[in-house]
PDB file of C-alpha atoms in Angstrom:
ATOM      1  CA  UNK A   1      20.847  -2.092   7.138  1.00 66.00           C
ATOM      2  CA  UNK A   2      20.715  -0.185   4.342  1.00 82.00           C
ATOM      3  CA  UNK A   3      18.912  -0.661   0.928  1.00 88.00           C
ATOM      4  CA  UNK A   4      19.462  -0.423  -2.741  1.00 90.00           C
ATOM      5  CA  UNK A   5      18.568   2.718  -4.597  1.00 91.00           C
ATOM      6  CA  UNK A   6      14.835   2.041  -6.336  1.00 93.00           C
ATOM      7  CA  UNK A   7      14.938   4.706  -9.741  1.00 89.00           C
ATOM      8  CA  UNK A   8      11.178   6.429  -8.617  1.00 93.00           C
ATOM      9  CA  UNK A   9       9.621  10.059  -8.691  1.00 94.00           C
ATOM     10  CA  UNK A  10       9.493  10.989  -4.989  1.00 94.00           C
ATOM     11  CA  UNK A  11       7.101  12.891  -5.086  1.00 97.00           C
ATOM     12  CA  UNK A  12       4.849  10.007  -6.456  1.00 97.00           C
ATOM     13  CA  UNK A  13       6.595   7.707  -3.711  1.00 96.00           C
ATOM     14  CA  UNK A  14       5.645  10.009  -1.172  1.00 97.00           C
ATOM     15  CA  UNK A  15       2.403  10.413  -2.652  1.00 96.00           C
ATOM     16  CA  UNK A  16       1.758   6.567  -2.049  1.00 97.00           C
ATOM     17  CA  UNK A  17       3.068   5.986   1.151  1.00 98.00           C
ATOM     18  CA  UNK A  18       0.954   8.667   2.795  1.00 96.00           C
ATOM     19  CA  UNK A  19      -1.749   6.774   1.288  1.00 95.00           C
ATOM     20  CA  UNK A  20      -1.151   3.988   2.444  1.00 96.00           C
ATOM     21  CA  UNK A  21      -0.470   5.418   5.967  1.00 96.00           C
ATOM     22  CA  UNK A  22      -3.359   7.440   6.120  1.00 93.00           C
ATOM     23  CA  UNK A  23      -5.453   4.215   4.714  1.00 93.00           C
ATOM     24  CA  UNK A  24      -4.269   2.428   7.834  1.00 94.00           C
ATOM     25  CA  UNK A  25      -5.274   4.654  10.374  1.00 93.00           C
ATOM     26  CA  UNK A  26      -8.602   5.175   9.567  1.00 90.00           C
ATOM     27  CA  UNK A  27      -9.381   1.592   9.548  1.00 90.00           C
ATOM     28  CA  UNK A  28      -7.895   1.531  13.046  1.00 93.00           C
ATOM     29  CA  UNK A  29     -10.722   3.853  14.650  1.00 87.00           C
ATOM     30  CA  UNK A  30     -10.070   2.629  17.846  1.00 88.00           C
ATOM     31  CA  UNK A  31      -6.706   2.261  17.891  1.00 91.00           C
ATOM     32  CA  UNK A  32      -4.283   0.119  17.160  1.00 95.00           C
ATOM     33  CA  UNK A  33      -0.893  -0.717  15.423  1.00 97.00           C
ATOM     34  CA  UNK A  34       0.756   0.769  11.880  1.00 98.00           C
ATOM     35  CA  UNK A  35       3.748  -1.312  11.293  1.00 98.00           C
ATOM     36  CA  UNK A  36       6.215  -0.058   8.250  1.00 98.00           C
ATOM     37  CA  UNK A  37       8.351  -2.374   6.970  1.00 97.00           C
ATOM     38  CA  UNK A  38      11.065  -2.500   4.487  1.00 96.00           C
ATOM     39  CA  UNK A  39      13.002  -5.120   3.360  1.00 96.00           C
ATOM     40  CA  UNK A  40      15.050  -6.268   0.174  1.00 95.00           C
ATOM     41  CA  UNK A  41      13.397  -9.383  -1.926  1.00 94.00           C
ATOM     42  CA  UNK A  42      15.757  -9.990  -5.109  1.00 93.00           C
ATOM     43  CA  UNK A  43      15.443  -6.901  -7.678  1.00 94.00           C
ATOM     44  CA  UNK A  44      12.501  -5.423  -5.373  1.00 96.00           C
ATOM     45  CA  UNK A  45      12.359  -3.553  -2.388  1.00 97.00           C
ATOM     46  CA  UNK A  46       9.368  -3.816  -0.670  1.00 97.00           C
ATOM     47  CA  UNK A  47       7.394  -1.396   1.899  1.00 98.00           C
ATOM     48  CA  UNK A  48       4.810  -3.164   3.806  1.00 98.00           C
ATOM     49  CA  UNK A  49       1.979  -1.304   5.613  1.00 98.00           C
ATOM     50  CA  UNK A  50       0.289  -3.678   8.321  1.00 98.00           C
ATOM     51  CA  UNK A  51      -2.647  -2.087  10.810  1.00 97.00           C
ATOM     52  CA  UNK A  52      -4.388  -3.994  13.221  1.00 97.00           C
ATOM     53  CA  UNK A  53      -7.345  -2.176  11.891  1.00 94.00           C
ATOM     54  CA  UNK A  54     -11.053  -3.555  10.516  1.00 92.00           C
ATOM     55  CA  UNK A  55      -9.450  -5.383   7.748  1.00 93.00           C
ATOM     56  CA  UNK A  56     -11.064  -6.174   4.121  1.00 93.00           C
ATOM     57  CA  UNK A  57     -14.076  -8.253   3.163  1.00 93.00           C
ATOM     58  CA  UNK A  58     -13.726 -11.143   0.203  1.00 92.00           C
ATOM     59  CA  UNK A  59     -16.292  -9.429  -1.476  1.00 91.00           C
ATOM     60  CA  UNK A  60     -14.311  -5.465  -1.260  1.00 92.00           C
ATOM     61  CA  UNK A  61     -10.748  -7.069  -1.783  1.00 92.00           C
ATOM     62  CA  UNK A  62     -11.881  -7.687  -5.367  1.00 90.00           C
ATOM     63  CA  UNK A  63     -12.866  -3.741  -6.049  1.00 92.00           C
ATOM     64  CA  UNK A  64     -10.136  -1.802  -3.775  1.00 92.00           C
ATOM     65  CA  UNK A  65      -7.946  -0.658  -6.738  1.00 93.00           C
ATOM     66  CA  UNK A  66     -11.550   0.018  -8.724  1.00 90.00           C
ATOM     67  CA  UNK A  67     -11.624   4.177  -9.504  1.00 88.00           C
ATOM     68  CA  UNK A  68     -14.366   5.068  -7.385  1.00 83.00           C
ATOM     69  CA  UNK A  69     -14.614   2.633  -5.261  1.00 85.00           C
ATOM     70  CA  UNK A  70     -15.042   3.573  -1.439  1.00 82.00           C
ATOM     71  CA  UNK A  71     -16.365   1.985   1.828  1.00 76.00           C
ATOM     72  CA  UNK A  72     -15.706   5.608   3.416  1.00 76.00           C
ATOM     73  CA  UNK A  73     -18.548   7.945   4.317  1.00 67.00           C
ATOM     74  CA  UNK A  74     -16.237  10.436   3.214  1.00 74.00           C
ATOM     75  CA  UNK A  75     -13.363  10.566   0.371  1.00 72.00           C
ATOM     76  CA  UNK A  76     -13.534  10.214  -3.784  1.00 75.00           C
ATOM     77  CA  UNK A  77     -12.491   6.086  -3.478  1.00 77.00           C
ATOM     78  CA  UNK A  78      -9.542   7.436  -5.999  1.00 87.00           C
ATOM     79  CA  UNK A  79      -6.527   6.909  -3.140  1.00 90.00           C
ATOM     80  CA  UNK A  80      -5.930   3.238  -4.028  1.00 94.00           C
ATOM     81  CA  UNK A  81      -6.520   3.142  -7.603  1.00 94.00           C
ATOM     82  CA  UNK A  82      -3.802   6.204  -8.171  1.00 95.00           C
ATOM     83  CA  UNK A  83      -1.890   4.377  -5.654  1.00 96.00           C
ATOM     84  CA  UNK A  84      -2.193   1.069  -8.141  1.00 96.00           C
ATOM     85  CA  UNK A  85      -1.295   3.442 -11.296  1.00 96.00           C
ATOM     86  CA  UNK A  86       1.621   5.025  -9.325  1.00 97.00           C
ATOM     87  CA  UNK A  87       3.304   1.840  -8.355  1.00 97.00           C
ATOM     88  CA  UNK A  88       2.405  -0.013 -11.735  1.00 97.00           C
ATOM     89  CA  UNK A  89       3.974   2.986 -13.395  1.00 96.00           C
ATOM     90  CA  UNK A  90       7.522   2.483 -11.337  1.00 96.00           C
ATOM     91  CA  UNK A  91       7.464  -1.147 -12.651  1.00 96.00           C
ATOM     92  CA  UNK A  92       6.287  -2.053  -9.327  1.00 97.00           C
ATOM     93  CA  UNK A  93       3.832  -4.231  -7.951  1.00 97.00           C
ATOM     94  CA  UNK A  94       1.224  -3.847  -5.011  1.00 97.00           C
ATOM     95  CA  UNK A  95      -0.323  -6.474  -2.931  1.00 97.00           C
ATOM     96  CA  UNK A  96      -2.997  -6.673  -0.135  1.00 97.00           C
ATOM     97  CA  UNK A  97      -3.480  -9.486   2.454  1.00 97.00           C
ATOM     98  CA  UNK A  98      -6.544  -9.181   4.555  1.00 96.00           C
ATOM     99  CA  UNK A  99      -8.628 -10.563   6.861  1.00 95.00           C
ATOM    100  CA  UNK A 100     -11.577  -8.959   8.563  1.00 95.00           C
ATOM    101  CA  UNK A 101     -11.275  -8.136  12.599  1.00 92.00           C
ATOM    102  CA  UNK A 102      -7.629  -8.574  12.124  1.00 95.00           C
ATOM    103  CA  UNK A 103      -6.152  -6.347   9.883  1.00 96.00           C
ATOM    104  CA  UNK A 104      -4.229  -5.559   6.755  1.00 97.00           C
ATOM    105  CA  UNK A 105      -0.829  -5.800   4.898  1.00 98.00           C
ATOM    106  CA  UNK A 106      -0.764  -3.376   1.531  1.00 98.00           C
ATOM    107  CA  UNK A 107       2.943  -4.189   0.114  1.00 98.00           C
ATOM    108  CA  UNK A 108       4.703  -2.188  -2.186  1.00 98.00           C
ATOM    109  CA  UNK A 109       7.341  -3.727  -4.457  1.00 98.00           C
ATOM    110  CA  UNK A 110       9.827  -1.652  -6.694  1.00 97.00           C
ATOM    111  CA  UNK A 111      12.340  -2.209  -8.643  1.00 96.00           C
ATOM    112  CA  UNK A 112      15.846  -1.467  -7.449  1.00 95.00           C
ATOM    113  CA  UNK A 113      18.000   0.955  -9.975  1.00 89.00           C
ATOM    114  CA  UNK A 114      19.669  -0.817 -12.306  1.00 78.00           C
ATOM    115  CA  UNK A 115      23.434  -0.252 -12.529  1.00 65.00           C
TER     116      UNK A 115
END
């Protein structure tokens, strides 16, 4: 199936999605699954990113798009926050569902090209 054209700065797209990606894998640190979907949802297309990693606690969910903000050993805690800016920037939205032991879904919407 193919999708509608979303008006974006690859670059920036590409930026996010490795991210995201890169995000996943590390919480998986002994393995597991990186699912990418896409899919059309009215105006939007969305990209989901779902791991079978750690997952997110109630208490972190509330500070992952925070500047700074890192449960990492290593890294700035800047990768979600420019992801946030990136997205927002497209007219997009991003959402997170989590739930710790299980995993985590980190969906991008954006807004297909009008005309």
């Amino acid at each position: 199936e193919t999708l509608d054209e979303i008006g974006a700065d690859a670059l920036q797209i590409q930026q996010i999605f490795i991210n995201l990606a890169s995000n996943a894998l590390q919480a998986m640190e002994q393995g597991g699954k990186l699912m990418i979907r896409t899919k059309k949802a009215g105006d939007f297309i969305e990209v989901s990113f779902e791991d079978t990693g750690s997952g997110i606690s109630e208490a972190n969910m509330a500070r992952i798009f925070e500047p700074l903000f890192s449960t990492k050993s290593i890294g700035t805690g800047l990768g979600l926050s420019i992801c946030y800016s990136l997205v927002e920037g497209h007219g997009g939205k991003i959402d997170v569902l989590s739930e710790v032991g299980r995993g985590s879904v980190f969906t991008v919407r954006l807004p297909v090209r009008a005309g």
